[in-house]
Coordinates of C-alpha atoms (C1' of nucleotides) in Angstrom, one line a residue:
Chain A
M13 CA -96.2 -50.9 4.9
P14 CA -98.6 -53.9 6.5
D15 CA -97.6 -55.6 2.8
R16 CA -101.1 -56.9 2.0
V17 CA -100.8 -58.3 -1.1
K18 CA -103.2 -57.1 -3.1
G19 CA -102.6 -59.5 -6.2
S20 CA -102.6 -62.7 -4.9
R21 CA -104.8 -65.3 -5.0
R22 CA -106.4 -65.4 -1.5
R23 CA -109.8 -66.8 -0.7
S24 CA -112.6 -64.7 -3.2
A25 CA -112.9 -61.4 -1.3
A26 CA -112.2 -61.6 2.5
P27 CA -111.8 -57.5 2.2
S28 CA -110.8 -57.1 5.7
K29 CA -111.9 -53.4 7.6
G30 CA -108.4 -52.7 8.4
D31 CA -108.0 -53.1 3.7
L32 CA -111.6 -50.7 3.2
R33 CA -109.4 -48.4 6.1
E34 CA -107.2 -48.5 4.0
L35 CA -108.6 -48.0 0.4
K36 CA -110.5 -45.2 2.6
I37 CA -107.7 -43.0 3.7
L38 CA -106.7 -43.4 -0.5
E39 CA -109.3 -41.9 -1.6
V40 CA -110.0 -39.3 0.7
L41 CA -106.2 -37.6 0.0
E42 CA -106.7 -38.2 -3.6
D43 CA -110.1 -35.7 -2.6
L44 CA -108.4 -33.3 -0.7
L45 CA -105.7 -33.1 -3.3
A46 CA -108.5 -31.6 -6.2
V47 CA -108.9 -29.1 -3.0
K48 CA -106.2 -28.2 -1.5
S49 CA -102.1 -29.4 -2.5
F50 CA -100.3 -32.1 -1.6
D51 CA -97.5 -29.4 0.9
A52 CA -100.3 -28.1 2.4
L53 CA -102.0 -30.8 4.0
T54 CA -101.9 -32.4 6.6
T55 CA -102.0 -35.7 8.2
N56 CA -104.2 -34.2 10.4
D57 CA -107.1 -33.7 8.1
I58 CA -106.5 -36.6 6.3
A59 CA -107.2 -38.3 9.2
E60 CA -109.9 -36.2 10.1
R61 CA -111.9 -36.8 7.1
A62 CA -111.2 -41.0 6.9
G63 CA -112.8 -40.9 10.0
L64 CA -109.2 -41.8 12.6
S65 CA -107.6 -40.3 14.8
R66 CA -104.0 -38.6 12.9
A67 CA -102.1 -41.7 15.5
S68 CA -104.4 -44.3 13.5
M69 CA -103.2 -43.0 10.1
Y70 CA -99.8 -44.1 11.1
F71 CA -101.2 -47.5 11.3
Y72 CA -101.5 -47.7 7.7
F73 CA -99.1 -45.4 6.1
S74 CA -96.1 -43.8 7.6
S75 CA -96.4 -40.4 6.6
K76 CA -98.1 -38.6 4.7
Q77 CA -95.9 -39.0 1.7
E78 CA -96.4 -42.5 1.9
A79 CA -99.7 -42.6 1.4
L80 CA -98.7 -40.6 -1.4
V81 CA -96.7 -43.5 -3.3
A82 CA -99.1 -45.4 -2.4
L83 CA -101.8 -44.0 -3.6
F84 CA -99.5 -42.8 -7.3
A85 CA -98.4 -47.0 -7.6
K86 CA -102.5 -47.8 -7.2
T87 CA -102.6 -45.2 -10.5
V88 CA -100.0 -46.1 -12.2
E89 CA -100.6 -49.9 -12.3
T90 CA -104.3 -48.2 -14.0
L91 CA -102.6 -46.2 -16.4
R92 CA -100.1 -49.9 -17.4
E93 CA -103.7 -51.6 -17.2
K94 CA -105.4 -49.8 -19.8
S95 CA -102.3 -49.3 -22.2
R96 CA -101.8 -53.5 -22.1
A97 CA -102.1 -54.2 -25.9
A98 CA -100.5 -50.7 -26.6
A99 CA -96.6 -51.9 -27.9
D100 CA -98.4 -54.2 -29.7
D101 CA -98.1 -52.9 -33.9
P102 CA -100.5 -53.7 -35.8
A103 CA -100.7 -50.5 -37.2
A104 CA -98.7 -48.3 -39.0
P105 CA -96.3 -46.1 -37.9
R106 CA -98.8 -42.7 -38.6
D107 CA -101.8 -44.3 -37.2
A108 CA -98.9 -45.9 -34.1
I109 CA -98.6 -42.1 -33.3
A110 CA -102.3 -41.0 -33.8
T111 CA -104.3 -42.8 -31.3
A112 CA -101.0 -43.4 -28.8
V113 CA -101.1 -39.5 -27.9
N114 CA -105.1 -39.6 -28.0
R115 CA -104.1 -42.8 -25.6
T116 CA -102.1 -40.6 -23.7
R117 CA -104.5 -37.1 -23.6
D118 CA -107.2 -39.8 -22.5
R119 CA -104.8 -41.0 -19.4
W120 CA -103.7 -37.3 -18.8
R121 CA -107.5 -36.2 -19.1
E122 CA -108.7 -38.9 -16.0
H123 CA -105.5 -38.8 -13.6
G124 CA -104.3 -35.2 -14.8
L125 CA -104.4 -34.2 -11.2
M126 CA -102.8 -37.3 -9.8
M127 CA -100.4 -37.1 -12.9
R128 CA -99.5 -34.0 -11.1
V129 CA -99.4 -33.9 -8.1
A130 CA -96.7 -37.5 -8.8
I131 CA -94.8 -34.6 -11.3
D132 CA -94.0 -32.3 -8.7
Q133 CA -93.2 -34.3 -5.9
S134 CA -91.1 -36.8 -7.3
S135 CA -87.8 -35.2 -6.2
A136 CA -88.9 -34.4 -2.7
I137 CA -90.2 -38.1 -2.5
P138 CA -88.0 -40.4 -4.8
E139 CA -90.4 -43.8 -4.1
V140 CA -92.5 -41.8 -6.6
G141 CA -89.7 -40.4 -8.6
A142 CA -89.0 -43.5 -9.4
L143 CA -92.4 -45.1 -10.5
W144 CA -93.1 -42.2 -13.2
T145 CA -89.4 -42.9 -14.2
K146 CA -90.2 -46.1 -14.8
T147 CA -93.2 -45.6 -17.2
A148 CA -91.2 -43.6 -18.7
D149 CA -89.6 -45.5 -19.5
I150 CA -91.7 -47.7 -20.5
F151 CA -93.4 -45.3 -23.0
I152 CA -89.9 -44.0 -24.4
D153 CA -89.3 -47.6 -25.3
A154 CA -93.4 -47.5 -27.6
I155 CA -92.1 -45.0 -28.9
A156 CA -88.3 -46.0 -29.8
A157 CA -89.6 -49.2 -31.4
I158 CA -92.4 -47.3 -33.9
M159 CA -89.8 -44.4 -34.9
V160 CA -87.9 -46.9 -35.8
R161 CA -90.5 -48.5 -38.2
A162 CA -91.3 -45.6 -39.7
G163 CA -87.4 -44.9 -41.1
V164 CA -85.3 -43.6 -37.7
P165 CA -82.4 -45.3 -37.5
A166 CA -82.5 -46.8 -33.9
H167 CA -78.5 -46.3 -33.0
E168 CA -77.3 -44.7 -29.7
G169 CA -76.2 -41.2 -30.0
P170 CA -77.8 -37.9 -29.9
D171 CA -79.5 -38.5 -32.6
G172 CA -81.0 -41.8 -32.7
A173 CA -84.6 -43.7 -32.3
R174 CA -83.8 -43.8 -28.5
A175 CA -81.9 -39.9 -27.9
L176 CA -85.1 -38.4 -30.0
A177 CA -87.8 -40.6 -28.4
R178 CA -87.0 -40.0 -25.1
A179 CA -86.6 -35.8 -26.3
V180 CA -90.2 -36.6 -27.7
C181 CA -91.4 -38.3 -24.6
W182 CA -89.9 -35.3 -21.9
M183 CA -92.5 -32.7 -24.9
I184 CA -95.1 -35.1 -24.4
E185 CA -95.1 -34.7 -20.9
R186 CA -94.7 -31.0 -20.3
T187 CA -97.1 -29.6 -23.0
F188 CA -99.2 -31.8 -21.4
Y189 CA -98.5 -31.7 -17.8
H190 CA -99.5 -27.7 -18.4
A191 CA -101.7 -28.1 -21.0
S192 CA -104.1 -30.1 -17.8
A193 CA -103.9 -27.8 -15.1
D194 CA -105.8 -25.0 -18.0
S195 CA -109.0 -26.7 -19.9
P196 CA -109.6 -29.7 -21.1
E197 CA -109.9 -28.1 -24.3
A198 CA -106.4 -27.5 -24.2
L199 CA -105.3 -31.0 -24.2
D200 CA -106.9 -31.4 -26.9
Q201 CA -104.8 -29.2 -28.9
A202 CA -101.5 -30.2 -26.8
A203 CA -103.0 -34.3 -28.7
E204 CA -102.7 -32.1 -31.9
T205 CA -99.3 -30.5 -31.3
C206 CA -97.9 -33.8 -30.3
R207 CA -99.2 -35.2 -33.2
V208 CA -96.7 -33.1 -35.3
V209 CA -93.9 -33.0 -33.8
W210 CA -93.8 -36.6 -33.6
L211 CA -94.6 -37.2 -37.1
R212 CA -91.9 -34.5 -38.3
I213 CA -89.2 -36.0 -35.5
A214 CA -90.6 -39.8 -37.0
G215 CA -89.5 -37.8 -40.7
L216 CA -92.6 -38.6 -41.6
E217 CA -95.1 -35.3 -43.7
P218 CA -98.4 -35.4 -44.5
Chain B
M20 CA -89.7 -6.5 3.1
P21 CA -87.0 -3.9 3.5
D22 CA -88.5 -2.9 0.2
R23 CA -84.5 -1.4 -0.7
V24 CA -85.6 0.3 -4.0
K25 CA -82.3 -1.2 -5.5
G26 CA -82.2 -0.3 -8.9
S27 CA -82.7 3.6 -8.2
R28 CA -80.7 6.6 -7.5
R29 CA -79.3 6.2 -3.9
R30 CA -75.5 7.6 -3.6
S31 CA -73.1 5.7 -5.3
A32 CA -72.1 1.8 -4.1
A33 CA -72.6 2.6 -0.7
P34 CA -73.4 -1.1 0.3
S35 CA -74.1 -1.0 4.0
K36 CA -73.2 -3.9 5.7
G37 CA -77.1 -4.6 6.1
D38 CA -77.1 -5.0 1.9
L39 CA -73.7 -7.4 2.1
R40 CA -75.7 -9.6 4.9
E41 CA -78.7 -9.7 2.6
L42 CA -76.2 -10.9 -0.1
K43 CA -74.4 -13.1 2.3
I44 CA -77.4 -15.0 2.6
L45 CA -78.2 -15.5 -0.7
E46 CA -75.1 -17.2 -1.5
V47 CA -75.1 -19.3 1.0
L48 CA -78.6 -20.3 -0.2
E49 CA -77.0 -21.2 -3.4
D50 CA -74.5 -22.9 -1.4
L51 CA -76.6 -25.1 0.9
L52 CA -78.3 -25.7 -2.7
A53 CA -75.7 -28.4 -3.4
V54 CA -75.5 -30.2 -0.6
K55 CA -79.1 -30.7 0.7
S56 CA -82.3 -30.2 -0.8
F57 CA -84.2 -26.5 -0.5
D58 CA -87.5 -28.6 1.2
A59 CA -84.4 -30.7 3.6
L60 CA -82.7 -27.0 4.5
T61 CA -84.0 -25.1 7.5
T62 CA -84.5 -21.4 8.5
N63 CA -81.4 -22.5 11.0
D64 CA -78.7 -24.3 8.6
I65 CA -79.0 -21.2 6.9
A66 CA -78.7 -18.0 9.5
E67 CA -76.1 -20.5 11.0
R68 CA -74.5 -20.6 7.7
A69 CA -74.2 -17.2 7.5
G70 CA -73.2 -16.0 10.7
L71 CA -76.4 -15.2 11.8
S72 CA -79.5 -15.2 14.5
R73 CA -82.4 -17.5 12.5
A74 CA -85.1 -14.3 14.4
S75 CA -82.4 -12.3 12.0
M76 CA -82.8 -14.0 9.0
Y77 CA -86.4 -12.8 8.6
F78 CA -84.9 -8.9 8.9
Y79 CA -84.2 -9.8 4.9
F80 CA -86.4 -11.9 4.7
S81 CA -89.8 -13.3 5.6
S82 CA -88.6 -16.5 5.1
K83 CA -86.9 -18.8 3.4
Q84 CA -89.5 -18.8 0.3
E85 CA -89.0 -15.3 0.0
A86 CA -84.9 -15.5 -0.6
L87 CA -85.6 -18.0 -2.7
V88 CA -87.2 -16.3 -5.0
A89 CA -84.6 -13.3 -4.4
L90 CA -82.3 -15.9 -5.4
F91 CA -83.7 -16.5 -8.3
A92 CA -84.5 -14.0 -9.4
K93 CA -80.9 -12.4 -9.1
T94 CA -80.1 -15.1 -11.5
V95 CA -83.3 -15.1 -14.0
E96 CA -81.6 -11.7 -14.5
T97 CA -77.9 -12.9 -15.0
L98 CA -79.1 -15.5 -17.4
R99 CA -81.6 -12.4 -19.1
E100 CA -78.6 -10.4 -19.8
K101 CA -76.3 -13.2 -20.8
S102 CA -78.9 -13.5 -23.9
R103 CA -79.3 -9.8 -24.7
A104 CA -79.0 -9.2 -28.1
A105 CA -79.9 -12.9 -28.9
A106 CA -83.8 -11.9 -30.7
D107 CA -81.9 -10.8 -33.5
D108 CA -80.9 -12.8 -36.4
P109 CA -78.4 -11.7 -38.5
A110 CA -77.7 -15.8 -38.6
A111 CA -80.1 -18.3 -40.9
P112 CA -82.7 -19.5 -38.7
R113 CA -80.4 -24.0 -39.3
D114 CA -77.0 -21.3 -37.7
A115 CA -80.0 -19.5 -35.4
I116 CA -80.6 -22.7 -33.4
A117 CA -78.0 -24.1 -33.2
T118 CA -76.6 -21.2 -31.5
A119 CA -79.8 -21.0 -29.4
V120 CA -79.5 -24.3 -28.2
N121 CA -75.6 -24.5 -27.7
R122 CA -76.2 -20.9 -25.7
T123 CA -79.0 -22.9 -23.9
R124 CA -76.8 -25.6 -23.2
D125 CA -74.2 -23.3 -21.1
R126 CA -76.4 -22.0 -19.3
W127 CA -77.4 -25.0 -18.1
R128 CA -74.2 -26.5 -17.1
E129 CA -73.4 -23.1 -15.6
H130 CA -77.3 -22.4 -13.2
G131 CA -78.6 -26.3 -13.5
L132 CA -78.2 -26.7 -10.1
M133 CA -80.5 -23.5 -9.9
M134 CA -82.3 -24.4 -11.7
R135 CA -83.3 -27.4 -11.5
V136 CA -84.4 -26.3 -7.7
A137 CA -86.4 -23.3 -9.2
I138 CA -88.1 -25.8 -11.1
D139 CA -89.1 -28.2 -8.5
Q140 CA -90.2 -25.2 -6.4
S141 CA -92.4 -24.3 -9.2
S142 CA -96.1 -25.2 -8.2
A143 CA -95.1 -24.8 -4.7
I144 CA -93.8 -21.2 -4.9
P145 CA -95.7 -18.7 -7.3
E146 CA -93.3 -16.2 -7.3
V147 CA -90.9 -18.9 -8.5
G148 CA -94.2 -20.9 -11.3
A149 CA -94.1 -16.7 -12.6
L150 CA -90.5 -15.8 -12.9
W151 CA -90.4 -18.9 -14.8
T152 CA -92.8 -18.8 -17.1
K153 CA -91.8 -15.4 -17.8
T154 CA -89.1 -17.0 -18.9
A155 CA -90.4 -19.7 -20.5
D156 CA -92.3 -16.8 -22.7
I157 CA -89.3 -15.5 -24.0
F158 CA -87.5 -18.1 -25.0
I159 CA -90.9 -19.9 -26.6
D160 CA -90.6 -16.4 -28.2
A161 CA -87.5 -16.4 -29.5
I162 CA -87.7 -20.5 -30.6
A163 CA -91.7 -18.6 -32.8
A164 CA -89.7 -16.1 -33.9
I165 CA -86.2 -18.6 -36.3
M166 CA -88.9 -20.7 -37.0
V167 CA -91.6 -18.8 -39.6
R168 CA -88.0 -17.1 -40.9
A169 CA -87.6 -20.4 -41.5
G170 CA -91.2 -21.0 -42.6
V171 CA -93.3 -22.2 -40.7
P172 CA -96.5 -20.4 -40.5
A173 CA -97.1 -17.9 -38.4
H174 CA -101.0 -19.6 -37.5
E175 CA -102.6 -20.2 -33.4
G176 CA -103.7 -23.4 -34.3
P177 CA -102.2 -27.1 -32.8
D178 CA -99.9 -27.0 -36.1
G179 CA -99.1 -23.1 -36.0
A180 CA -94.9 -21.8 -35.0
R181 CA -96.5 -20.6 -31.4
A182 CA -98.2 -24.2 -30.2
L183 CA -95.1 -26.4 -31.7
A184 CA -92.6 -23.1 -30.3
R185 CA -93.5 -24.3 -26.6
A186 CA -92.9 -27.5 -27.2
V187 CA -90.0 -27.8 -28.5
C188 CA -89.1 -25.0 -25.3
W189 CA -90.7 -27.8 -22.5
M190 CA -88.7 -30.7 -24.4
I191 CA -85.8 -28.2 -24.0
E192 CA -86.2 -27.3 -20.2
R193 CA -87.5 -31.0 -19.4
T194 CA -84.4 -33.3 -21.7
F195 CA -81.5 -30.4 -20.0
Y196 CA -82.8 -30.7 -16.3
H197 CA -82.2 -34.1 -16.6
A198 CA -79.9 -34.0 -18.1
S199 CA -78.2 -31.7 -15.1
A200 CA -79.2 -33.7 -12.7
D201 CA -77.2 -36.2 -14.3
S202 CA -73.9 -35.1 -15.9
P203 CA -71.5 -32.5 -18.2
E204 CA -71.5 -35.0 -20.8
A205 CA -74.6 -35.7 -20.9
L206 CA -75.5 -32.3 -21.6
D207 CA -73.8 -32.1 -25.1
Q208 CA -75.9 -35.1 -25.9
A209 CA -78.8 -33.5 -25.2
A210 CA -77.5 -30.0 -27.3
E211 CA -77.5 -32.1 -29.7
T212 CA -80.8 -33.8 -29.3
C213 CA -82.4 -30.6 -29.6
R214 CA -80.6 -29.2 -32.4
V215 CA -81.8 -32.0 -34.1
V216 CA -85.4 -32.5 -33.5
W217 CA -85.6 -28.3 -33.7
L218 CA -83.7 -28.9 -36.8
R219 CA -86.9 -31.4 -37.6
I220 CA -90.8 -30.0 -36.6
A221 CA -89.1 -26.3 -38.1
G222 CA -89.2 -28.1 -41.0
L223 CA -84.8 -27.9 -41.9
E224 CA -83.6 -31.2 -43.3
P225 CA -79.7 -30.8 -43.4
Chain C
dC27 C1' -114.8 -71.1 28.1
dG28 C1' -111.1 -68.4 28.8
dA29 C1' -106.1 -67.7 27.2
dG30 C1' -103.5 -65.7 24.6
dA31 C1' -102.7 -63.0 20.5
dC32 C1' -103.1 -60.1 17.0
dC33 C1' -105.3 -56.2 14.7
dG34 C1' -106.5 -51.8 15.6
dT35 C1' -107.5 -47.3 18.3
dC36 C1' -106.3 -43.0 20.2
dG37 C1' -104.7 -40.1 23.8
dA38 C1' -100.6 -38.3 25.0
dC39 C1' -95.9 -36.7 24.5
dA40 C1' -91.4 -35.5 22.8
dC41 C1' -89.7 -32.8 19.6
dA42 C1' -88.7 -30.5 15.1
dG43 C1' -89.6 -26.0 12.7
dT44 C1' -91.3 -22.2 12.1
dG45 C1' -92.0 -17.0 12.7
dT46 C1' -93.1 -12.7 16.0
dT47 C1' -92.0 -9.4 19.8
dG48 C1' -89.9 -6.5 22.2
dA49 C1' -85.5 -5.2 24.2
dT50 C1' -80.9 -3.8 23.2
dT51 C1' -77.3 -2.2 20.7
dT52 C1' -74.7 -1.1 16.0
dT53 C1' -74.7 2.2 11.6
dT54 C1' -75.4 6.2 9.3
dC55 C1' -76.3 11.1 8.9
dT56 C1' -76.2 16.2 10.1
Chain D
dA16 C1' -71.9 15.2 18.8
dG17 C1' -76.3 13.1 18.8
dA18 C1' -80.9 11.4 17.3
dA19 C1' -82.5 8.5 14.4
dA20 C1' -82.9 4.1 11.6
dA21 C1' -81.1 -0.3 10.7
dA22 C1' -80.4 -3.8 12.6
dT23 C1' -79.8 -7.3 15.8
dC24 C1' -81.5 -11.9 19.3
dA25 C1' -83.6 -14.3 23.3
dA26 C1' -87.2 -15.2 24.6
dC27 C1' -92.2 -17.6 23.3
dA28 C1' -96.1 -19.0 21.3
dC29 C1' -97.6 -21.4 17.5
dT30 C1' -97.7 -25.8 14.0
dG31 C1' -97.1 -30.2 12.1
dT32 C1' -95.7 -34.1 13.4
dG33 C1' -94.5 -39.4 14.4
dT34 C1' -93.7 -42.6 18.8
dC35 C1' -95.0 -44.5 22.9
dG36 C1' -97.9 -47.4 25.7
dA37 C1' -101.9 -48.8 27.0
dC38 C1' -106.8 -50.3 26.1
dG39 C1' -110.7 -52.6 23.9
dG40 C1' -112.6 -55.9 20.6
dT41 C1' -112.5 -60.1 18.0
dC42 C1' -110.5 -64.9 16.5
dT43 C1' -108.4 -69.4 17.3
dC44 C1' -107.2 -73.1 19.8
dG45 C1' -106.2 -75.8 24.5

DNA sequence: CGAGACCGTCGACACAGTGTTGATTTTTCT
DNA sequence: AGAAAAATCAACACTGTGTCGACGGTCTCG
């Protein structure tokens, strides 16, 4: 990996030809994932579509797996930016839950394909798994915080806020995973179901 | 595929040498999965360990994917037999939930590896995905039935029993998936958490 | 200007794994 | 025993991967 320090100050926008190619490859990869499964994709498919030779691709990424990691990392970054200031909690638990679920639905609506691919590859590509686990952990913390504010005891153990939050997180993950593979309407349904479930687990009944 | 009509009448127990080989291959496959990931396994690994040539393996299964399907189908069959008469409901909802969760935990304790592999391959191997979906559907029906008996409205829609049952099913799947990859104690914790969550969603508070 | 130093590119190769073929041996049935 | 069916495997063709080394472009500094 060329280690291109993306976030750092670096005389404004000097996108070297190589940087552009790298971006192009990731873009092509994402496009192709809409058509073929990741497993079915070959390095050739990607290189060809990106307009370079297979061997050249290896200059940028040492495998298609690494490319996927880079692409997914970018997506996760986007996700995280969009959820900035989400953990800040001016709202009542009931509202916090509703907006959290809706935001999650929006993320799945926009990035569902990418997230499904990442989840599918989580066990095959450790870096992807780690990235996803880390993202989930952040989400779990947020869920637990809301639950505590709703009155759920914060202690450890199988019925403490953290354990319940973990269960809720995985329920949301899986429910949206399936819904996003289905239809946009299914996503709305999934969101509503998740909202209801989360409310009940938090001990809030309308 | 040799099409060995397994269920059919066929003079009692004539386990031809070929049948035994077939079993042996599946046994070896399961053993190897404890050591290597399914993706990392080669047809050679399996054939060698089973004591035949790679080419001969293709006589029994036309790919390692097909072998996995057969192995998983066998596991699902076992699972289903063990859960016979589970949908019959002499118990009160509260008890039905406790025993259902405990039974599920026991299944994961014994077959966790196989189930994790199957879930991992669900999107890559359609037959495995279909098998798992069908199993989940049966489970969802059972959950929904218990919920209805507990007083949850049976109507369709995002807060009807069926939608909630589906959410609960996926929560259980994912929670046990992670727990079973962790430790036996984690499975016990997971079971208790799932029980509590299910109770609350069903509107039953102790 | 010209000599190095990178950056980027790619043809060509070695290799690993897959799936098939056809000839051959072994098992099974009558 | 002998024919039919079941099972075996060496050898081959093919696909995809990752690496190597040689080549051309461009930027820099003496």
